[in-house]
Amino acid sequence: MRVLVTGGTGYIGSTAVEILLSRGIEISILDDCSTGHADTVPAGVRFVEGSLLNSAQVAKALMQCDAVMHFAGKSLVGESVEKPDLYHSVNVNGTRNLLDEMRKQSINKIVFSSSAATYGEPKVVPILETSETIPTNPYGATKLAIDHMITAEAAAHGISAASLRYFNVAGALKADRGWLAERHNPETHLIPNVLRSTTENPVKIFGTDWPTEDGTCIRDYVHVIDLIDAHLKALDSLGNAGHQIYNLGSGSGYSVRQVVAAASAAIGHQIPFLDSPRRAGDPAILIADITKAQSQLGWEPTRDLNVMVSDTLKSMA
Ligand code: UDP
C-alpha cells in the first residue's frame, strides 16, 4: 500500500511518515516546505516539493497511491485572523484541488486533519462530534468548510473519508535521524513556548480573565504518537463510501497555568511567565469527548501531559 502524506515535512506529517514507514506502508510526500523542513524526509521516500494549489504537482504526488493522509495546510489561529484570504486559499482551495486530482486518478480514501477549532466556543463540554460548529476564527472556518466539502464529495462520488478533529497536539517522536520536533518560526504553541521561557523573555499567558477556574484558557492535549495511531486506525476503517468525523484529544482539559506548572515540575524550577491580554480568536475551553474514536476505531490515547512535556523537552535539547 502507498499513502500520499500531504504536509509530510511538518511536525505532525513527518511523525506520520515515520510511523507509517515502520508499519511497512510506502510513502509519497507533497509539501511546499513553507513551514515544514525537507530535512525530515527519510531516504528513499518519494518527495514532491510542491503546492496543493498546483494541479500538476498534486497529480504527480498522487501517482500510484492508494490513499491520502492530508495534513498540509495553514494552522495558526492568530495568523488566520490577520490573513483570512491566505487561509481560505491554501486550506479550502488546496483541498478542492486535491480531491479533484484524487478523482481523476480514482483514489478514493482520505484521512483529513480537521480541528477542534471547527466547534468554536462550545455550549457544552466535553464536545461531541455532533456538537454545533460555529468557529470563532478563520482557521476553524476553513477546516469546517473542508469537512463539509468532503461530506459532499463522499455523497456525490463515493469516496471513503475520515476527518480527525485534533484538539491540542504535543510531544514528539524520536526517529533514527533525530527528534521530529515542532520547529515553527515563530513558535506560537504553548508547550514549546513554556519550555523556552526565560526571565528576559518570559512566555506570555494570553488572557487571565477567561470564565475558567484560574482565568486561563483550558485545552485538551494529545500526544502526537497517539494522534498518528488514530490515523492508522482511521485509514484501516475506510472502505465503504461515506464520511466519518472523530474527535482526537485525551478527554481531559488543562488550563494554561496548569501546563506551566507541569512544565515547571519537569524542568525542576518555576518557569517565568507574563500575564498578558487575550489572543484574538481563542475560545475559552476546548475539551474533547473521544468516545466515538474509542468505540468505533478502537483507539486509546496512552501518553499523558507529563509525557508530552518531557518528550517536547527532550526534542528541544
Ligand atoms: N497560549 C499562551 N501563550 C503562548 C501560546 C499559547 O497563553 O505563548 C495559550 C493560547 O491562548 C491557548 C492555549 O495556550 O489558550 C493553547 O494555544 P496553542 O497556540 O498552543 O494552541 P491552539 O489552542 O491555538 O491550537
XYZ file of C-alpha atoms in Angstrom, residues 61-243:
183
model
C 2.469 13.282 -5.944
C -0.670 11.100 -6.151
C 0.784 8.681 -8.698
C 0.459 5.023 -7.593
C -1.084 5.996 -4.251
C -3.987 4.070 -2.734
C -4.955 6.614 -0.090
C -4.163 10.102 1.187
C -3.395 11.452 4.640
C -3.994 15.159 4.246
C -2.041 17.188 6.815
C -0.955 20.115 4.612
C -2.434 23.483 5.445
C -2.076 26.712 7.345
C -2.744 26.056 11.008
C -2.354 29.101 13.237
C -5.396 30.734 14.800
C -3.794 34.158 15.294
C -2.346 34.308 11.771
C -5.705 33.290 10.305
C -7.365 36.317 11.915
C -4.829 38.551 10.145
C -4.749 36.671 6.809
C -8.141 35.009 6.258
C -7.675 35.077 2.466
C -4.430 33.094 2.708
C -6.123 30.502 4.914
C -9.060 30.148 2.534
C -6.804 29.838 -0.475
C -4.357 27.247 0.868
C -6.725 25.216 3.030
C -10.036 25.270 1.155
C -8.933 25.756 -2.460
C -5.931 23.496 -1.916
C -8.136 20.671 -0.639
C -10.599 21.177 -3.516
C -7.702 20.696 -5.891
C -6.519 17.594 -4.039
C -9.991 15.992 -4.185
C -10.275 16.794 -7.924
C -6.921 15.182 -8.660
C -7.749 12.181 -6.462
C -10.933 11.644 -8.507
C -9.014 11.792 -11.784
C -6.728 9.016 -10.528
C -9.554 7.006 -8.898
C -8.049 7.343 -5.413
C -10.990 7.249 -3.038
C -9.649 7.082 0.516
C -8.681 10.132 2.559
C -7.912 10.842 6.207
C -8.087 14.587 6.817
C -6.572 16.707 9.611
C -9.555 18.670 10.824
C -9.614 20.642 14.041
C -11.446 21.333 17.284
C -11.455 24.937 16.041
C -14.469 23.920 13.909
C -16.624 23.949 17.055
C -15.865 27.488 18.211
C -16.903 28.334 21.766
C -18.728 25.183 22.879
C -22.003 25.447 24.788
C -21.373 22.042 26.409
C -18.072 20.323 27.267
C -16.785 17.741 26.590
C -17.501 18.358 22.908
C -19.177 15.678 20.801
C -18.769 15.337 17.031
C -22.464 16.212 16.788
C -21.982 19.499 18.705
C -22.730 22.800 16.994
C -19.981 24.138 14.741
C -19.615 27.920 14.955
C -15.873 28.658 14.528
C -14.501 31.743 16.291
C -11.683 32.288 13.795
C -10.967 31.920 10.048
C -8.707 28.897 10.641
C -11.600 26.940 12.161
C -13.917 28.166 9.408
C -11.600 26.741 6.724
C -11.402 23.353 8.472
C -15.195 23.260 8.754
C -15.602 24.218 5.077
C -13.292 21.329 4.144
C -15.211 18.877 6.333
C -18.412 19.906 4.502
C -16.625 19.591 1.140
C -15.504 16.062 1.978
C -19.018 15.080 3.096
C -20.365 16.302 -0.257
C -17.584 14.538 -2.170
C -18.400 11.255 -0.416
C -22.099 11.626 -1.239
C -21.531 12.623 -4.855
C -18.555 10.494 -5.817
C -18.422 7.675 -3.283
C -15.112 8.428 -1.591
C -14.415 6.909 1.823
C -13.208 9.569 4.251
C -12.423 10.312 7.875
C -11.969 13.801 9.328
C -9.999 13.786 12.548
C -10.701 16.827 14.678
C -7.491 17.432 16.593
C -7.578 19.151 19.913
C -4.066 20.298 21.048
C -1.236 18.149 19.728
C 2.015 17.997 21.710
C 5.011 15.757 22.444
C 7.399 14.380 19.843
C 8.713 11.166 18.298
C 12.398 10.268 18.122
C 13.364 8.852 14.726
C 16.750 7.303 13.901
C 17.724 10.596 12.287
C 16.707 12.638 15.364
C 13.621 14.098 17.026
C 10.703 15.089 14.817
C 10.041 18.175 16.883
C 7.923 21.272 16.460
C 10.166 23.710 14.573
C 7.941 26.671 13.853
C 9.312 30.156 13.361
C 7.899 31.992 15.153
C 6.705 29.278 17.545
C 3.157 30.025 18.684
C 2.254 26.810 20.523
C 2.003 26.822 24.270
C 4.153 23.865 25.387
C 7.327 24.690 23.373
C 6.944 28.367 24.316
C 6.650 27.498 28.012
C 9.724 25.260 27.821
C 11.704 28.036 26.110
C 10.622 30.733 28.551
C 13.365 32.802 30.226
C 13.376 35.638 32.746
C 14.392 38.043 29.951
C 11.767 36.681 27.552
C 9.015 35.049 29.610
C 6.168 33.115 27.991
C 3.051 35.219 27.741
C -0.157 33.857 29.224
C -2.836 35.030 26.799
C -5.710 36.124 28.990
C -6.222 35.694 32.720
C -9.868 36.785 32.775
C -11.437 33.853 30.912
C -14.501 32.242 32.521
C -12.481 29.320 33.907
C -11.394 28.422 37.436
C -7.962 30.092 37.229
C -8.904 32.572 34.493
C -6.734 30.994 31.774
C -7.866 29.016 28.720
C -8.421 25.283 29.009
C -7.285 22.911 26.267
C -7.200 19.145 25.734
C -3.695 17.900 24.882
C -2.960 14.702 22.932
C 0.461 13.182 22.213
C 1.456 13.219 18.537
C 2.268 9.459 18.618
C -1.218 8.667 19.935
C -2.657 11.009 17.303
C -0.940 9.161 14.438
C -2.046 5.842 15.870
C -5.617 7.110 15.405
C -4.798 7.988 11.772
C -3.717 4.413 11.102
C -6.882 3.091 12.687
C -8.972 5.573 10.689
C -7.220 4.517 7.476
C -7.899 0.849 8.253
C -11.581 1.667 8.816
C -12.030 3.118 5.306
C -13.678 1.140 2.537
C -17.340 1.966 2.323
C -18.401 5.254 0.749
C -19.072 7.882 3.379
C -17.503 10.415 5.717
